Coordinates of N, CA and C in Angstrom, one line a residue:
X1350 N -43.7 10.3 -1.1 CA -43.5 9.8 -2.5 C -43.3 8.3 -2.5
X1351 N -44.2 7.5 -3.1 CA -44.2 6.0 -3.4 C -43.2 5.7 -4.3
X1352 N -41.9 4.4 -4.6 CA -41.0 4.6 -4.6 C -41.3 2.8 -5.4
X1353 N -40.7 2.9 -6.5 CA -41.4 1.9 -7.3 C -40.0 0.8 -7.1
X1354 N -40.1 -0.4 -7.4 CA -38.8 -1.2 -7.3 C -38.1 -1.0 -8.4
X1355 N -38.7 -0.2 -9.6 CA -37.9 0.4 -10.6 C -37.0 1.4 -9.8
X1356 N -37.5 2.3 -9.2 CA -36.9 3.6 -9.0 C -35.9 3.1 -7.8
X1357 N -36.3 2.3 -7.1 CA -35.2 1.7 -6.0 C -34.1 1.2 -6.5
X1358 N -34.3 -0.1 -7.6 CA -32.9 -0.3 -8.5 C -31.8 0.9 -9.2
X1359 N -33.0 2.0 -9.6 CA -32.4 3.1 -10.4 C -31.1 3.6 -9.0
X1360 N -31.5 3.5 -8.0 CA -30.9 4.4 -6.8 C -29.8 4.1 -6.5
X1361 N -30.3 2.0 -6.2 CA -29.3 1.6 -6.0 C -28.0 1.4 -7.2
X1362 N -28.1 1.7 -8.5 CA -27.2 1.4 -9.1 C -26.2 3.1 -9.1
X1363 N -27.5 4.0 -9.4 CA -26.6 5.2 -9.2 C -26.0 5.3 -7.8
X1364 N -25.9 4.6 -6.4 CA -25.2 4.8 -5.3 C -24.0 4.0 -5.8
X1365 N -24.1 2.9 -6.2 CA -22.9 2.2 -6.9 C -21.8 3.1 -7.7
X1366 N -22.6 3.4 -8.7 CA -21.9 4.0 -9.7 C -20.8 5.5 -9.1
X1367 N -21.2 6.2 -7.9 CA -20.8 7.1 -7.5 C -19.5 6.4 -7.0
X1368 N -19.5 4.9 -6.3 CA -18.5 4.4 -5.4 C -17.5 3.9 -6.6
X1369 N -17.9 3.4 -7.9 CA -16.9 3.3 -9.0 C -15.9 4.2 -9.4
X1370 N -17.0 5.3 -9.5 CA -16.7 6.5 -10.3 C -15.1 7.2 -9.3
X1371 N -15.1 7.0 -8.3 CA -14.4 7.6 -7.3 C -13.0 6.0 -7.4
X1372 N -13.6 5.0 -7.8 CA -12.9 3.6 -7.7 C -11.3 3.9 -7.8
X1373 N -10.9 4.7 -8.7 CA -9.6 5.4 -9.5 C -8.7 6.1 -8.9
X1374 N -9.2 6.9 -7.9 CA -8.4 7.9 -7.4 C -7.1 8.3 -8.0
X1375 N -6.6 9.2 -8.3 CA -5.3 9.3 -8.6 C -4.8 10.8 -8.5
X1376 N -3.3 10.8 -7.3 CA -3.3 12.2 -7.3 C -2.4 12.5 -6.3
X1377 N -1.9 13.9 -6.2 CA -1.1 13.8 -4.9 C -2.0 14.3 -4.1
X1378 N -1.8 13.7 -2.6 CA -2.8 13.7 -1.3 C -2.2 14.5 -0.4
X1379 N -3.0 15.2 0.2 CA -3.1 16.6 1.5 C -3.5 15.5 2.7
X1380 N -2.8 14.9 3.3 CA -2.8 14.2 4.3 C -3.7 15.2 6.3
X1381 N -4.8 14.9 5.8 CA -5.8 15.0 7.0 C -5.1 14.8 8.8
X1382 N -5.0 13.0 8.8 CA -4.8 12.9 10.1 C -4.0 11.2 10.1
X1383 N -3.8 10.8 10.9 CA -3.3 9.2 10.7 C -3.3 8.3 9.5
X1384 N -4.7 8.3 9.4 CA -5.2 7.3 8.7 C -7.0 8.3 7.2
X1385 N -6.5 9.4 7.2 CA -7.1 10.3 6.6 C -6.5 11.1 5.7
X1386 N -7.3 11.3 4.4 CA -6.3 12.0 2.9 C -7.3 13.0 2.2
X1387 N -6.6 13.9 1.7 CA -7.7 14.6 0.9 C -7.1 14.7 -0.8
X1388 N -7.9 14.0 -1.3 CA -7.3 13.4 -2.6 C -8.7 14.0 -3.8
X1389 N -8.4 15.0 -4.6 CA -9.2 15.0 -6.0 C -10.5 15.9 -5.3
X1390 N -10.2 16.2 -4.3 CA -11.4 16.8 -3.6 C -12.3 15.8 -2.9
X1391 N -11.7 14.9 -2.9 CA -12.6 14.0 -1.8 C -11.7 13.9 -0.6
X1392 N -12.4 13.1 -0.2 CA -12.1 12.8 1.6 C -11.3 11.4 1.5
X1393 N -10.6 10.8 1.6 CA -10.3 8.7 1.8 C -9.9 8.8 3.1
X1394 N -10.9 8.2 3.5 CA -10.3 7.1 5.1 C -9.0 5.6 4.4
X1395 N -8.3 5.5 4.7 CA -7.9 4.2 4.4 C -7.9 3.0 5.0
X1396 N -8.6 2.4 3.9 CA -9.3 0.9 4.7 C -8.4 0.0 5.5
X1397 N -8.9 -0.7 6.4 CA -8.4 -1.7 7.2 C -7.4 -1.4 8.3
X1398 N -7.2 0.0 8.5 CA -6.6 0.7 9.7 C -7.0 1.4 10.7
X1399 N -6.4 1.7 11.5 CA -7.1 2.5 12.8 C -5.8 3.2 12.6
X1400 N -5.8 4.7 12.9 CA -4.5 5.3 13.5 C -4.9 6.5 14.5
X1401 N -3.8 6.6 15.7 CA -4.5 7.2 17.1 C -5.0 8.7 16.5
X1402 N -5.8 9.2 16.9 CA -6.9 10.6 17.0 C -5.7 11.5 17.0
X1403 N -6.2 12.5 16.5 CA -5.0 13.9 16.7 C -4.5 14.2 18.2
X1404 N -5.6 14.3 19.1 CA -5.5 14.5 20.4 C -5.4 13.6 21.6
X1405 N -4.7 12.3 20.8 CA -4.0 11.4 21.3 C -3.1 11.2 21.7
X1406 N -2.4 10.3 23.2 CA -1.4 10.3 23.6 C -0.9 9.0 23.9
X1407 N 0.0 8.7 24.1 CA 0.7 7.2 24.2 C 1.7 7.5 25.4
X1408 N 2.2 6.0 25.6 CA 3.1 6.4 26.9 C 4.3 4.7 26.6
X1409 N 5.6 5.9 26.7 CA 6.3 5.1 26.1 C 7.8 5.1 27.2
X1410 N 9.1 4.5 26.3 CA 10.1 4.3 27.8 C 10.5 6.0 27.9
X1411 N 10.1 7.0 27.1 CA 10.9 8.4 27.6 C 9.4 9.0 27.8
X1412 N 8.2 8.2 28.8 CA 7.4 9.5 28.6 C 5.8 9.5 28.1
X1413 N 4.9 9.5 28.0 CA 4.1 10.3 27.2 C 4.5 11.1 26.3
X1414 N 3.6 10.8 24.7 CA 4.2 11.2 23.5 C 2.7 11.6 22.6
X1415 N 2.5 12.7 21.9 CA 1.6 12.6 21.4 C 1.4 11.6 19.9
X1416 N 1.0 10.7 20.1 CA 1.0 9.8 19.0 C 0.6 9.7 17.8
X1417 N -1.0 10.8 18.0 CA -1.7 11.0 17.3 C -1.2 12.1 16.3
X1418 N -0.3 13.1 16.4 CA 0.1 14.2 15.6 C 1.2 13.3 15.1
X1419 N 1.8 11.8 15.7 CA 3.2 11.4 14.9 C 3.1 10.8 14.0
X1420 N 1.7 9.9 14.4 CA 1.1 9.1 12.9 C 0.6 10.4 11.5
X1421 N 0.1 11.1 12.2 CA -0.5 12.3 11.0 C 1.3 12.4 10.5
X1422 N 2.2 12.7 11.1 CA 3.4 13.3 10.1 C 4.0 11.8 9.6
X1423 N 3.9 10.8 10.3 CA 4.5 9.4 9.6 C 3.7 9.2 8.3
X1424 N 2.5 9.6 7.8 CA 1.8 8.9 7.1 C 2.2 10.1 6.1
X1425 N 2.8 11.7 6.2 CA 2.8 12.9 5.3 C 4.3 11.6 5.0
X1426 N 5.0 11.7 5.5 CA 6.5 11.0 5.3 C 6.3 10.0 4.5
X1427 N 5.6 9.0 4.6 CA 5.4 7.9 3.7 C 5.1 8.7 2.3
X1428 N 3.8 9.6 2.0 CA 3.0 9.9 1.1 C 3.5 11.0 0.2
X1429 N 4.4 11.7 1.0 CA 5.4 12.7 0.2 C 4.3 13.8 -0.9
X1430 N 5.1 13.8 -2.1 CA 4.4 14.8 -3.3 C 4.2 14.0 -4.3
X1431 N 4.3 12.7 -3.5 CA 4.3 11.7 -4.3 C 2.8 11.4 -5.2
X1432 N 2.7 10.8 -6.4 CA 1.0 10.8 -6.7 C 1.0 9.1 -6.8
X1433 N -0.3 9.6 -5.8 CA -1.1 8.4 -5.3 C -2.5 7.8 -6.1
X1434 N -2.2 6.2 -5.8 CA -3.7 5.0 -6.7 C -3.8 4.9 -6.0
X1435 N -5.4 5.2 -5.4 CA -6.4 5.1 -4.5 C -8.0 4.1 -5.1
X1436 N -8.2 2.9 -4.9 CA -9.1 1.9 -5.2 C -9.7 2.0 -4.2
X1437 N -11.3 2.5 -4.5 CA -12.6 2.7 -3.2 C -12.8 1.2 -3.2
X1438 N -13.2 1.0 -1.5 CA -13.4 -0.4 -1.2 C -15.1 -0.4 -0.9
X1439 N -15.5 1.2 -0.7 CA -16.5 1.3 0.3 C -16.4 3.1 0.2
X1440 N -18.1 3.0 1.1 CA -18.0 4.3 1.8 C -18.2 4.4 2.9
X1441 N -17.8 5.3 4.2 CA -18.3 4.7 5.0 C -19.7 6.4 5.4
X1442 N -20.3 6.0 6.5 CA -21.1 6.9 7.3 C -21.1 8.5 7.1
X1443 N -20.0 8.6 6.9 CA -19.8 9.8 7.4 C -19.7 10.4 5.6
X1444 N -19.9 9.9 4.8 CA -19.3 9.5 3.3 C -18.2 10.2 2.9
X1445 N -17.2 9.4 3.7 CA -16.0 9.8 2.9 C -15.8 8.0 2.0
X1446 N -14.6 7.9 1.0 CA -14.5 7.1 0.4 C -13.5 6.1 1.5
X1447 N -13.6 5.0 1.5 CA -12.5 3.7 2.4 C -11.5 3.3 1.4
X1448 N -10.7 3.7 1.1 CA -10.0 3.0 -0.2 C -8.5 2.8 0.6
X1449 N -8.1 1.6 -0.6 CA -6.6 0.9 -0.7 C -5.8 2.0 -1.5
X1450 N -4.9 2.5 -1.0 CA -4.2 3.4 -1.5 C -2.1 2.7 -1.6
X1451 N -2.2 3.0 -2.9 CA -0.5 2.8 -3.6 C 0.0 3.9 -3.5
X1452 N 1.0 3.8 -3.0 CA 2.5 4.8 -3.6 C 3.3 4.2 -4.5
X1453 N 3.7 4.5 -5.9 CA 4.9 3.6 -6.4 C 4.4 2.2 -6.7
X1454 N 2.9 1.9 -6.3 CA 3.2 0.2 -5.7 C 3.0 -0.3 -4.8
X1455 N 3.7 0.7 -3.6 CA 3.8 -0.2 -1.9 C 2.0 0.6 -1.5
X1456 N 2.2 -0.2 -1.0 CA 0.8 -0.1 -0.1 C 0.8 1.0 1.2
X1457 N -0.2 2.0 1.0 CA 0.3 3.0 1.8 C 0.0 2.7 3.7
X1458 N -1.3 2.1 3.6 CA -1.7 1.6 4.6 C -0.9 0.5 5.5
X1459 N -0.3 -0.3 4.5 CA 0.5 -1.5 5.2 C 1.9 -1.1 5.8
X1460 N 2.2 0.2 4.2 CA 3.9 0.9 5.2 C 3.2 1.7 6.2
X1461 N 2.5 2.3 6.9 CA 2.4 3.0 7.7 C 2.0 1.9 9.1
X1462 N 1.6 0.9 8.9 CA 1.2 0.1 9.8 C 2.4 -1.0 10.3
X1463 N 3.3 -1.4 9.0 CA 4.7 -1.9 9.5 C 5.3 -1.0 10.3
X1464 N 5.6 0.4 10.2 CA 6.0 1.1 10.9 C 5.7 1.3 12.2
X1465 N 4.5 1.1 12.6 CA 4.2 1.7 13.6 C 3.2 2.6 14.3
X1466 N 2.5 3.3 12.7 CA 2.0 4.6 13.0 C 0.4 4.4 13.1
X1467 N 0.0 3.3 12.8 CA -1.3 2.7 13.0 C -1.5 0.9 13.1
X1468 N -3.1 0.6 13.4 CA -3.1 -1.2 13.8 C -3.5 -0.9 13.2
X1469 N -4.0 -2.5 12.7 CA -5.3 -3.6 11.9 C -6.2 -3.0 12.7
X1470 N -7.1 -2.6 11.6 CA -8.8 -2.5 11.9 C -9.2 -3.7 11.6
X1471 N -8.8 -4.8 12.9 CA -9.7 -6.2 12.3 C -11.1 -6.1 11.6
X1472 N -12.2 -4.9 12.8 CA -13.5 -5.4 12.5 C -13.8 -5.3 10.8
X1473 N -13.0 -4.5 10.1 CA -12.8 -4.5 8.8 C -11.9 -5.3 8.3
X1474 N -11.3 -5.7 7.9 CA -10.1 -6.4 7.5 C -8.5 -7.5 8.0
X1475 N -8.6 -7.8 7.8 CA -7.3 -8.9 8.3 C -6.4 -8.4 7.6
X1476 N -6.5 -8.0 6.6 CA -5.2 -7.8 5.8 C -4.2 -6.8 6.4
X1477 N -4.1 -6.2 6.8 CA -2.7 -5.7 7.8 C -2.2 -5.9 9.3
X1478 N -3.2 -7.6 9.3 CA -2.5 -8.1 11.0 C -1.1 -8.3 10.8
X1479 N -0.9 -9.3 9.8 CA 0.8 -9.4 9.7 C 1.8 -8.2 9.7
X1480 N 1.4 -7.2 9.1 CA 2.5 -5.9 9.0 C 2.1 -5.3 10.8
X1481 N 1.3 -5.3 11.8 CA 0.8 -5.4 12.5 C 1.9 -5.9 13.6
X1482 N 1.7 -7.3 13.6 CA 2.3 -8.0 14.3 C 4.2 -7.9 13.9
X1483 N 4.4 -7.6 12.7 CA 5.9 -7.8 12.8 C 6.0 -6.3 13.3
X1484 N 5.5 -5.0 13.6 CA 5.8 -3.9 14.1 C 5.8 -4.0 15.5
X1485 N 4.8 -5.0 16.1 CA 4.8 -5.2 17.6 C 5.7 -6.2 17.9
X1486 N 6.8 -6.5 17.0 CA 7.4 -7.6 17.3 C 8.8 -6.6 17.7
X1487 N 8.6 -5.6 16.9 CA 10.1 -5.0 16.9 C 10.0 -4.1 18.0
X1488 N 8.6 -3.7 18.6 CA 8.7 -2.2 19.7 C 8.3 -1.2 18.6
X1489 N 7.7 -1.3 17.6 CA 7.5 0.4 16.6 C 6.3 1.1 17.0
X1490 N 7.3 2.4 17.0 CA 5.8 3.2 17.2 C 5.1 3.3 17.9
X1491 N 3.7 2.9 17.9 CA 2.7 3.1 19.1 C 3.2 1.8 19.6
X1492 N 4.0 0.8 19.3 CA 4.2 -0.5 20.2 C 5.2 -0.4 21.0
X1493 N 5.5 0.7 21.2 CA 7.0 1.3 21.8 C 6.3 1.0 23.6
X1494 N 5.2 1.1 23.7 CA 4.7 1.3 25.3 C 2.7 1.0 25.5
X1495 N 3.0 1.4 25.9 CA 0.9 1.1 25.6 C 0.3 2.2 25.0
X1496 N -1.0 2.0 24.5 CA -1.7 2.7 24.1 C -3.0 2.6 24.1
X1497 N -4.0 3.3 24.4 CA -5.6 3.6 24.2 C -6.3 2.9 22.8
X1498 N -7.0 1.7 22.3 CA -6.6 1.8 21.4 C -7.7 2.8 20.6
X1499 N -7.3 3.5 19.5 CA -8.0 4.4 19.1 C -9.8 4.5 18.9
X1500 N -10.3 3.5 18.7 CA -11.6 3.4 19.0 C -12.0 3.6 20.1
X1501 N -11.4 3.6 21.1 CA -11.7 2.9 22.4 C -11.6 4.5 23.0
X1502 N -10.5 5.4 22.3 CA -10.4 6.7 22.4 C -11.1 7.8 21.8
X1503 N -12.1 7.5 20.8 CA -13.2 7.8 20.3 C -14.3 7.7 21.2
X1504 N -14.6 6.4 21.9 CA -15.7 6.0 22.8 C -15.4 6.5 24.3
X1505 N -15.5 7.6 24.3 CA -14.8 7.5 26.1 C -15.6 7.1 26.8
X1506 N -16.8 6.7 26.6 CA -17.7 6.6 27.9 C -17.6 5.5 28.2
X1507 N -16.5 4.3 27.7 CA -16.2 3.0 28.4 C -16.2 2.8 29.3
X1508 N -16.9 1.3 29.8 CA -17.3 1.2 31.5 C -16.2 1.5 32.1
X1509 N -14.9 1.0 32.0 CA -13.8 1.2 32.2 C -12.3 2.4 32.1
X1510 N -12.7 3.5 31.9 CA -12.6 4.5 31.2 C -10.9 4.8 31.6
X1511 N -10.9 4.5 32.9 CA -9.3 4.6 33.7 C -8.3 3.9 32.8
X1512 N -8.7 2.4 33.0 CA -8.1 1.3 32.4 C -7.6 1.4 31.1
X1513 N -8.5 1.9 30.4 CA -8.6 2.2 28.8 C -7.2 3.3 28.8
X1514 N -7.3 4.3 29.7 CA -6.3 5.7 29.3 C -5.2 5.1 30.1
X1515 N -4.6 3.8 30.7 CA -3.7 3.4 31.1 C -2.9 2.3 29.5
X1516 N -4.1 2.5 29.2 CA -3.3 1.8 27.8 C -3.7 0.1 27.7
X1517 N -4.2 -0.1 29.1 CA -4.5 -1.7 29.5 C -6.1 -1.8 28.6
X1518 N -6.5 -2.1 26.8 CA -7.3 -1.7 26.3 C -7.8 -3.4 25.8
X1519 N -7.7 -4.4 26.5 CA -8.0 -5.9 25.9 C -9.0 -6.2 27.4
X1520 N -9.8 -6.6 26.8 CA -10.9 -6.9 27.9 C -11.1 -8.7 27.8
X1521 N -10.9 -9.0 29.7 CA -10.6 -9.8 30.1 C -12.5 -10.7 30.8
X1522 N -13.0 -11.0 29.7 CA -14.6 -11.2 30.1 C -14.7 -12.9 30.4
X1523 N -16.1 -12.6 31.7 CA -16.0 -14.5 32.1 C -17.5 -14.6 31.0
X1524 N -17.6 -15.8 30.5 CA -19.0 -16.2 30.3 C -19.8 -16.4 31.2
X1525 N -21.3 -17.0 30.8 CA -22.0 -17.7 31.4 C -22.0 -19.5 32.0
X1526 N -21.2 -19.7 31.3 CA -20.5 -21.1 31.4 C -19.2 -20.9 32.3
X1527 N -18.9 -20.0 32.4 CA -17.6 -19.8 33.3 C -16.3 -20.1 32.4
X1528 N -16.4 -19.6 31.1 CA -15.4 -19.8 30.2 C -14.8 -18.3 30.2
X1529 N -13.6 -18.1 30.4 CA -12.7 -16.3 30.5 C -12.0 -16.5 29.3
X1530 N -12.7 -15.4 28.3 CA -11.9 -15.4 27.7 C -11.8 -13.8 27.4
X1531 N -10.4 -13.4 26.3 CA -10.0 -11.8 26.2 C -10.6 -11.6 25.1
X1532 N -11.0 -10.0 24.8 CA -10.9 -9.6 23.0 C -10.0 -8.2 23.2
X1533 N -10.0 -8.4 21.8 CA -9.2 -7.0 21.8 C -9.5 -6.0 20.9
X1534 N -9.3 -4.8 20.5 CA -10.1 -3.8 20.1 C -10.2 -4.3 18.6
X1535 N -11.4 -3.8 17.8 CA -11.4 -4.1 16.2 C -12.5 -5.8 16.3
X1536 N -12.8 -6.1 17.5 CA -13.0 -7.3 17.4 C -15.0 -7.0 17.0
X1537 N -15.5 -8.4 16.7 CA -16.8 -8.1 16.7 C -17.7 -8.2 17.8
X1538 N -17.3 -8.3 19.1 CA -17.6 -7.9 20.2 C -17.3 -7.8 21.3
X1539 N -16.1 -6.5 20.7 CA -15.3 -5.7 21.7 C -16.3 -4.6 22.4
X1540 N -17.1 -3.9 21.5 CA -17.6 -2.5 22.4 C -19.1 -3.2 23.0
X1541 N -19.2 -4.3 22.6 CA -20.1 -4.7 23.2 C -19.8 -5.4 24.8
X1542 N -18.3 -5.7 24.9 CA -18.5 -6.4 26.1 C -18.0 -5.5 27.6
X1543 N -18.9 -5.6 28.5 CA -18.3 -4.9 29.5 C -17.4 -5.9 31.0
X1544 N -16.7 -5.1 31.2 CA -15.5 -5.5 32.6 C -16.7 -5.0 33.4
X1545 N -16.5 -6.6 34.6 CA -17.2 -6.4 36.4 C -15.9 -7.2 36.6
X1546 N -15.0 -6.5 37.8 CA -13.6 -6.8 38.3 C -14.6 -7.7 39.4
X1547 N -15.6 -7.5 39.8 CA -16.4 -8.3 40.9 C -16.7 -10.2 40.2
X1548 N -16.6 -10.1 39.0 CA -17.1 -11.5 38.5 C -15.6 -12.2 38.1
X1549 N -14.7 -11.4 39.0 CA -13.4 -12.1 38.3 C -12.8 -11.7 36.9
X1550 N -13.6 -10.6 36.1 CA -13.1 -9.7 34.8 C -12.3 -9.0 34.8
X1551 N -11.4 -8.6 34.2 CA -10.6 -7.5 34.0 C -10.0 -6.7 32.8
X1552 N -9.2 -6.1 32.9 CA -8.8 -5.2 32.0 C -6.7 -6.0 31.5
X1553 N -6.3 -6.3 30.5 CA -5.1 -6.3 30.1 C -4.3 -5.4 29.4
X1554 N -3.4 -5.5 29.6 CA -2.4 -4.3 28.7 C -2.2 -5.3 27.6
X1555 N -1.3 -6.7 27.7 CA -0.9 -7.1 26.6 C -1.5 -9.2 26.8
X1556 N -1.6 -9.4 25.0 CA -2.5 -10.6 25.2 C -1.9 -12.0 25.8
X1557 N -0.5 -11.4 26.0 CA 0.4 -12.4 26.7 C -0.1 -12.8 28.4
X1558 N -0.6 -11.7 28.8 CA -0.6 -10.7 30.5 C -2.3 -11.7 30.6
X1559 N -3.3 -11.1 29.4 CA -4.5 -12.3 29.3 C -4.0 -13.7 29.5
X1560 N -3.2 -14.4 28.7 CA -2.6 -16.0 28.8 C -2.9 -16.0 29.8
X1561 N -1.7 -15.8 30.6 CA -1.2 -15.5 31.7 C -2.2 -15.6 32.7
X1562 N -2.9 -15.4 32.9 CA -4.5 -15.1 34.1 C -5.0 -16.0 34.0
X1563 N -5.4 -17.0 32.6 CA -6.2 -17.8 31.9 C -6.9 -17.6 31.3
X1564 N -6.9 -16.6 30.5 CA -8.0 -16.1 30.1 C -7.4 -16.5 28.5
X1565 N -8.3 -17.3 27.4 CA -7.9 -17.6 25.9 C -8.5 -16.8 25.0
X1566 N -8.0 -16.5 23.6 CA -8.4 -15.5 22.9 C -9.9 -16.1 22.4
X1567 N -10.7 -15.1 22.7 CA -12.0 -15.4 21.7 C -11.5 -15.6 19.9
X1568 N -12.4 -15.9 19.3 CA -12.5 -16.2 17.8 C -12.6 -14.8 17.3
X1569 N -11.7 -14.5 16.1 CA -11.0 -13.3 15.3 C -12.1 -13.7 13.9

């Protein structure tokens, strides 16, 4: 079927209109997994976070801990029976809705990410590096010890695959100019870059441990 630029705009505005129509959300949420809700009968990922996989583990000063089932109950604790404004930002792949979600007001994503129970999804967003960084500042949560980071736990077939489930998940890459520098997960070419321990590359736990080697942060 030949598909006229009429009919194309028609398509593209009704894909639009579906992402408005959902724009609203409002309701109490059945909380899925970390960073997942089931709201009004839809699905919301919530934008600009990562939170560890169900069948996730962390390793912390008492231990290996499953992290992934602590974020799922940190984010029920935040979310309560409480009723939730949910603003789609997006949809993603899989089409669930990406949306900014309120409790009260507070931002559901940012309290759950000051806490602890999830990072900044840079490759998406900046907006929760700061609640980010003041939870890694205190030890919360998954900052309690190392961790996999959750993409990276999604991808197992990382060149590096050991390294990664030691929690050491910032890759330590030389250029072609002989410039070393680190990225870290969420970045826009993290899954692109691979560790050769032979070229002088390696794997970090923390971006201090990168300094430290000489290796300086790539551009965010």
């Amino acid at each position: 079927m030949r598909l006229t630029f009429r009919s194309l705009l028609v398509l593209v505005v009704l894909s639009h209109a579906q992402v408005v129509a959902a724009a609203d959300l409002r309701g109490v949420a059945r909380v899925i997994d970390g960073d997942t809700l089931e709201l009004g009968g839809q699905t919301v990922r919530l934008h600009g976070i990562d939170a560890p996989e169900l069948d996730q583990t962390c390793s912390g000063p008492q231990g290996d801990w499953r992290c992934g089932i602590a974020a799922r109950e940190m984010l029920e604790a935040i979310v309560g029976k409480a009723r939730l404004s949910c603003r789609a930002e997006d949809t993603d792949r899989y089409g669930r809705i990406v949306a900014v979600c309120q409790r009260g007001g507070a931002d559901v994503g940012a309290t759950l990410v000051r806490q602890g129970g999830a990072m900044a999804y840079r490759r998406y967003s900046e907006r929760y590096v700061p609640a980010e960084n003041a939870a890694k500042s205190e030890g919360l949560g998954i900052w309690s010890g190392t961790m996999r980071a959750p993409e990276a736990h999604r991808h197992r077939t990382d060149a590096a695959p050991q390294a990664a489930a030691d929690g050491c998940v910032i890759k330590g890459n030389i250029g072609a100019g002989g410039r070393a520098i680190y990225h870290v997960p969420g970045q826009a070419d993290y899954d692109a870059t691979r560790i050769s321990p032979k070229k002088g590359e390696a794997w970090f736990c923390t971006e201090a441990e990168a300094r430290a080697a000489g290796f300086s942060p790539a551009k965010r």
